[in-house]
Coordinates of C-alpha atoms in Angstrom, one line a residue:
M1 CA -59.4 13.3 -7.5
L2 CA -60.2 14.7 -4.1
F3 CA -58.1 14.0 -1.0
G4 CA -56.6 11.0 -2.8
I5 CA -60.0 9.6 -3.9
E6 CA -60.7 9.3 -7.6
L7 CA -64.1 10.7 -8.3
H8 CA -66.4 9.0 -10.8
E9 CA -70.1 9.4 -11.6
G10 CA -72.1 7.9 -8.7
T11 CA -69.2 8.1 -6.2
R12 CA -70.1 9.3 -2.7
V13 CA -67.8 11.8 -1.0
P14 CA -67.5 12.5 2.7
G15 CA -70.8 13.9 4.1
G16 CA -72.9 11.7 1.8
A17 CA -72.7 13.8 -1.3
E18 CA -73.0 11.8 -4.6
I19 CA -71.3 12.7 -7.8
L20 CA -74.0 12.2 -10.4
N21 CA -72.5 13.8 -13.4
H22 CA -68.9 15.1 -14.0
R23 CA -70.4 18.1 -15.8
S24 CA -72.5 19.1 -12.8
P25 CA -71.6 22.3 -10.8
L26 CA -70.8 20.1 -7.8
A27 CA -68.5 17.9 -9.8
R28 CA -66.7 20.9 -11.3
L29 CA -66.3 22.5 -7.9
C30 CA -64.9 19.3 -6.4
S31 CA -62.5 18.9 -9.3
E32 CA -61.2 22.5 -9.1
G33 CA -60.7 22.2 -5.4
A34 CA -58.8 19.0 -5.8
N35 CA -56.5 20.5 -8.4
A36 CA -55.8 23.5 -6.1
L37 CA -55.0 21.3 -3.2
S38 CA -52.8 19.0 -5.3
F39 CA -50.8 22.1 -6.7
N40 CA -50.2 23.5 -3.2
H41 CA -49.2 20.1 -2.0
S42 CA -46.6 19.8 -4.8
R43 CA -45.2 23.3 -4.0
L44 CA -44.8 22.4 -0.3
E45 CA -43.0 19.1 -1.2
N46 CA -40.6 20.9 -3.6
R47 CA -39.8 23.6 -1.0
R48 CA -39.1 21.0 1.7
S49 CA -36.9 19.0 -0.7
A50 CA -34.9 22.1 -1.7
Q51 CA -34.3 22.9 2.0
E52 CA -33.1 19.4 2.7
R53 CA -30.7 19.4 -0.3
K54 CA -27.9 21.9 0.4
I55 CA -25.2 22.4 -2.2
E56 CA -21.7 22.5 -0.7
V57 CA -19.2 24.5 -2.8
K58 CA -15.6 24.0 -2.0
P59 CA -12.8 26.4 -3.0
C60 CA -11.4 25.9 -6.5
P61 CA -8.5 23.4 -6.4
L62 CA -6.8 25.3 -9.3
A63 CA -7.0 28.8 -7.7
E64 CA -3.2 29.1 -8.2
D65 CA -3.8 28.4 -11.9
N66 CA -6.0 31.5 -12.2
G67 CA -9.2 29.5 -12.3
A68 CA -8.3 27.7 -15.5
H69 CA -10.8 25.0 -14.6
L70 CA -13.4 25.0 -11.8
G71 CA -14.0 21.3 -11.6
S72 CA -17.3 19.6 -12.0
P73 CA -19.9 18.6 -9.3
K74 CA -20.7 15.1 -8.1
E75 CA -23.2 13.6 -5.7
S76 CA -22.0 12.8 -2.2
E77 CA -23.3 9.8 -0.2
D78 CA -26.0 11.9 1.5
G79 CA -27.2 13.2 -1.8
S80 CA -25.6 16.7 -1.5
R81 CA -23.6 18.1 -4.4
I82 CA -20.0 19.0 -3.9
M83 CA -17.3 20.2 -6.3
R84 CA -14.8 17.5 -7.2
K85 CA -11.2 18.2 -8.1
S86 CA -10.8 18.3 -11.8
S87 CA -9.1 15.4 -13.5
R88 CA -8.1 17.7 -16.3
R89 CA -5.5 19.6 -14.3
P90 CA -2.5 17.5 -15.4
R91 CA -3.6 17.8 -19.0
I92 CA -4.0 21.6 -18.7
R93 CA -0.6 22.0 -17.2
Q94 CA 1.0 19.7 -19.8
A95 CA -0.6 21.6 -22.6
A96 CA 0.6 24.9 -21.1
E97 CA 4.1 23.6 -20.7
A98 CA 4.1 22.2 -24.3
S99 CA 2.9 25.6 -25.6
A100 CA 5.7 27.3 -23.7
N101 CA 8.3 24.9 -25.1
R102 CA 7.0 25.5 -28.6
D103 CA 7.3 29.2 -28.1
A104 CA 10.8 28.9 -26.7
N105 CA 11.9 26.6 -29.6
R106 CA 10.1 28.4 -32.4
G107 CA 12.9 30.9 -32.7
A108 CA 15.5 28.2 -32.9
M109 CA 13.5 26.3 -35.5
D110 CA 13.1 29.4 -37.6
I111 CA 16.8 30.0 -37.5
A112 CA 17.5 26.5 -38.6
T113 CA 15.1 26.8 -41.5
Q114 CA 16.6 30.1 -42.6
K115 CA 20.1 28.6 -42.4
A116 CA 19.0 25.6 -44.5
I117 CA 17.5 27.8 -47.2
M118 CA 20.4 30.1 -47.3
R119 CA 22.9 27.2 -47.4
E120 CA 21.1 25.6 -50.3
H121 CA 21.0 28.9 -52.3
V122 CA 24.7 29.8 -51.7
L123 CA 26.1 26.3 -52.4
K124 CA 24.0 26.2 -55.6
T125 CA 25.5 29.5 -56.7
R126 CA 29.0 28.3 -55.9
R127 CA 28.6 25.2 -58.0
T128 CA 27.9 27.4 -61.0
L129 CA 31.3 28.9 -61.0
P130 CA 33.4 27.7 -64.0
N131 CA 36.5 25.7 -63.1
D132 CA 39.0 28.1 -64.5
A133 CA 37.3 31.0 -62.7
R134 CA 37.3 29.0 -59.4
A135 CA 41.0 28.3 -59.8
S136 CA 42.0 31.9 -60.4
L137 CA 39.7 33.3 -57.7
S138 CA 41.1 30.7 -55.2
R139 CA 44.6 31.9 -55.8
A140 CA 43.6 35.5 -55.3
A141 CA 41.9 34.7 -52.0
C142 CA 44.9 32.6 -50.9
A143 CA 47.3 35.5 -51.6
R144 CA 45.1 37.9 -49.5
T145 CA 45.1 35.4 -46.7
L146 CA 48.8 35.0 -46.8
D147 CA 49.3 38.8 -46.6
L148 CA 47.0 38.7 -43.6
L149 CA 49.0 36.0 -41.9
D150 CA 52.3 37.8 -42.6
A151 CA 50.9 40.8 -40.8
H152 CA 49.8 38.9 -37.7
L153 CA 52.3 36.1 -37.3
D154 CA 56.1 36.0 -37.0
F155 CA 57.5 33.5 -39.5
S156 CA 61.1 34.5 -38.7
G157 CA 61.1 33.8 -35.0
E158 CA 62.6 30.9 -33.1
R159 CA 59.2 29.2 -32.9
A160 CA 57.5 28.6 -36.2
P161 CA 53.8 29.5 -36.0
L162 CA 51.2 26.7 -36.1
V163 CA 48.5 27.3 -38.7
A164 CA 45.4 25.2 -39.3
T165 CA 43.8 25.2 -42.7
Y166 CA 41.9 22.7 -44.8
C167 CA 42.1 20.6 -48.0
A168 CA 39.3 21.7 -50.3
M169 CA 36.3 19.5 -51.1
K170 CA 34.7 19.7 -54.5
N171 CA 33.6 23.2 -55.5
E172 CA 35.2 24.7 -52.3
L173 CA 37.8 27.5 -52.5
D174 CA 41.1 25.7 -53.1
T175 CA 43.8 26.4 -50.5
T176 CA 46.7 24.7 -52.3
H177 CA 48.5 28.0 -53.0
L178 CA 48.2 29.0 -49.4
I179 CA 49.4 25.7 -48.0
E180 CA 52.5 25.7 -50.3
R181 CA 53.4 29.2 -49.1
L182 CA 53.0 28.3 -45.5
Y183 CA 55.4 25.3 -45.8
A184 CA 57.8 27.6 -47.7
R185 CA 57.8 30.0 -44.7
G186 CA 58.6 27.2 -42.3
A187 CA 55.2 27.1 -40.6
H188 CA 53.7 24.0 -38.9
V189 CA 50.5 23.2 -40.8
A190 CA 47.6 21.2 -39.4
F191 CA 44.6 19.8 -41.1
P192 CA 41.1 18.8 -39.9
C193 CA 40.2 15.2 -39.2
T194 CA 36.4 14.9 -38.6
R195 CA 35.4 12.1 -36.3
G196 CA 31.7 12.7 -36.5
P197 CA 29.1 15.4 -36.1
L198 CA 30.4 18.0 -33.6
R199 CA 33.7 16.1 -33.3
M200 CA 36.8 17.4 -35.1
E201 CA 40.5 17.5 -34.3
F202 CA 43.5 19.0 -36.2
M203 CA 46.6 17.0 -36.9
E204 CA 50.0 18.4 -37.9
V205 CA 51.2 17.0 -41.3
N206 CA 54.6 17.6 -42.9
E207 CA 54.9 18.8 -46.4
A208 CA 55.9 15.5 -48.0
T209 CA 52.9 13.7 -46.5
W210 CA 50.6 16.5 -47.6
R211 CA 51.8 16.3 -51.2
A212 CA 51.4 12.6 -51.3
A213 CA 47.9 12.8 -49.9
A214 CA 48.6 9.4 -48.4
I215 CA 46.3 10.0 -45.4
D216 CA 42.6 9.5 -45.7
F217 CA 41.5 12.7 -44.1
L218 CA 43.7 14.6 -46.6
A219 CA 42.6 12.5 -49.6
R220 CA 38.9 12.5 -48.6
P221 CA 38.2 15.8 -46.8
G222 CA 34.8 16.1 -45.2
R223 CA 34.4 12.4 -44.5
F224 CA 34.1 11.0 -41.0
F225 CA 36.8 8.8 -39.5
P226 CA 35.3 8.0 -36.1
D227 CA 37.8 5.3 -34.9
Q228 CA 40.6 5.3 -37.4
D229 CA 44.2 5.7 -36.1
F230 CA 46.8 7.5 -38.1
P231 CA 50.3 6.3 -37.1
G232 CA 52.8 9.0 -36.5
L233 CA 50.2 11.7 -36.2
T234 CA 48.8 13.2 -33.1
A235 CA 46.1 15.8 -32.6
V236 CA 47.3 19.3 -31.9
D237 CA 46.3 21.2 -28.8
P238 CA 43.6 23.8 -29.9
E239 CA 45.2 26.4 -27.6
A240 CA 48.5 26.0 -29.4
L241 CA 47.1 27.3 -32.7
D242 CA 48.3 30.7 -33.8
A243 CA 45.8 31.0 -36.7
I244 CA 43.1 28.9 -38.3
V245 CA 41.7 29.3 -41.8
V246 CA 38.0 28.4 -41.8
P247 CA 35.9 27.3 -44.8
G248 CA 32.2 27.8 -44.8
A249 CA 29.0 27.8 -46.9
A250 CA 28.6 31.6 -46.4
F251 CA 29.8 34.6 -44.4
D252 CA 28.5 38.1 -43.7
E253 CA 30.4 41.3 -43.1
S254 CA 29.9 41.1 -39.4
G255 CA 32.0 37.9 -39.4
M256 CA 29.2 35.4 -38.9
R257 CA 29.7 32.1 -40.6
L258 CA 27.3 29.6 -42.0
G259 CA 28.7 26.0 -42.1
L260 CA 27.7 22.9 -43.8
G261 CA 25.5 21.8 -40.9
A262 CA 27.6 19.2 -39.1
G263 CA 28.6 21.7 -36.4
C264 CA 32.3 20.6 -36.3
Y265 CA 33.8 24.1 -36.4
D266 CA 31.1 25.3 -34.0
A267 CA 32.4 22.7 -31.5
F268 CA 36.1 23.3 -32.2
L269 CA 36.5 27.0 -32.4
P270 CA 35.6 27.8 -28.7
Q271 CA 38.6 25.7 -27.7
V272 CA 41.2 28.0 -29.4
R273 CA 42.9 30.7 -27.4
K274 CA 41.8 34.3 -27.4
G275 CA 44.8 35.5 -29.5
C276 CA 44.3 33.0 -32.2
L277 CA 43.5 34.6 -35.6
V278 CA 40.3 33.0 -36.9
A279 CA 40.0 33.8 -40.7
G280 CA 37.0 32.8 -42.8
I281 CA 37.7 32.3 -46.5
A282 CA 35.2 32.1 -49.4
F283 CA 34.3 33.4 -52.8
D284 CA 32.6 36.8 -53.0
E285 CA 29.5 34.9 -54.2
Q286 CA 29.3 33.4 -50.7
L287 CA 29.0 36.7 -48.9
C288 CA 25.5 37.3 -47.5
E289 CA 23.9 40.4 -46.1
Q290 CA 23.1 38.8 -42.8
I291 CA 23.4 35.2 -41.5
P292 CA 21.0 34.2 -38.8
A293 CA 23.0 33.2 -35.7
D294 CA 22.5 30.8 -32.9
I295 CA 24.1 31.1 -29.5
H296 CA 26.9 28.6 -30.4
D297 CA 27.9 30.4 -33.6
R298 CA 31.4 31.9 -33.5
R299 CA 32.2 35.2 -35.2
M300 CA 35.4 35.3 -37.4
S301 CA 38.2 37.6 -36.6
V302 CA 38.3 38.4 -40.4
V303 CA 36.7 37.2 -43.6
V304 CA 38.8 37.0 -46.8
T305 CA 37.5 36.8 -50.4
P306 CA 39.3 37.1 -53.7
T307 CA 38.6 40.8 -53.7
R308 CA 38.1 41.8 -50.1
T309 CA 39.5 41.5 -46.6
I310 CA 36.7 42.2 -44.1
E311 CA 37.6 42.9 -40.5
P312 CA 34.4 43.3 -38.5
A313 CA 34.2 46.3 -36.2

């Protein structure tokens, strides 16, 4: 090819020269010259094309995100390349926020898992206590609790103290001995009525009603009674309580309590007045070295077992 003309044997070129044979010196010279001219022409065209196509680079739209994503180029109408705003930005931000939320919640989830494992272990241990041992240990813990209440409350004053306690569920430390002694001292005694998770109120009950166990929340402690009315009974004001005896799955020596998981006492205890004695009660087998605590967990004023009275420092 020479100046756009394809050369064949017998072709005449400008000036009258005739290509007789492609192997002849003249043919080779013409071919080499044509190749050189074609190469230079291609370089010139490439340089001109590069000058005409300018790449416009815009500032990164995610500069405030520390360059998390620089975007990707696209062709403009005039053929130039510009940086387009990344469509991944919302997903990047959502992923970052989700990661932060997971980090923030990981501690809470870990505490919940630890509590569940500890609760299962302690309650399993409590179930292994023989019935006769459970009865004698319960009386010992009640006697200690009564001594504690005698030291903190005035049972001989004009106003009888108002004490909240509980009726034991299966395998729980039995408070019958304590309740009998409270009535004998003239105390007003209130019992929990659970309306649902995080919903509990205490109702004052006289001795005859308690002994008859004629009220559902006395006969079936731990059950939920969301809408049931109890004629003749009203919920006591939490701030009127002088003392409250609190059951639990486990306690530690710092006064932290592990409940059964419904959160009823966690929701109720912040409502009692500052001077109210909050006493946890349990078997010695329910004492743990350390109970993982959430921000809503309430520390006991004292923890009583059949053999110990633990007052946290």
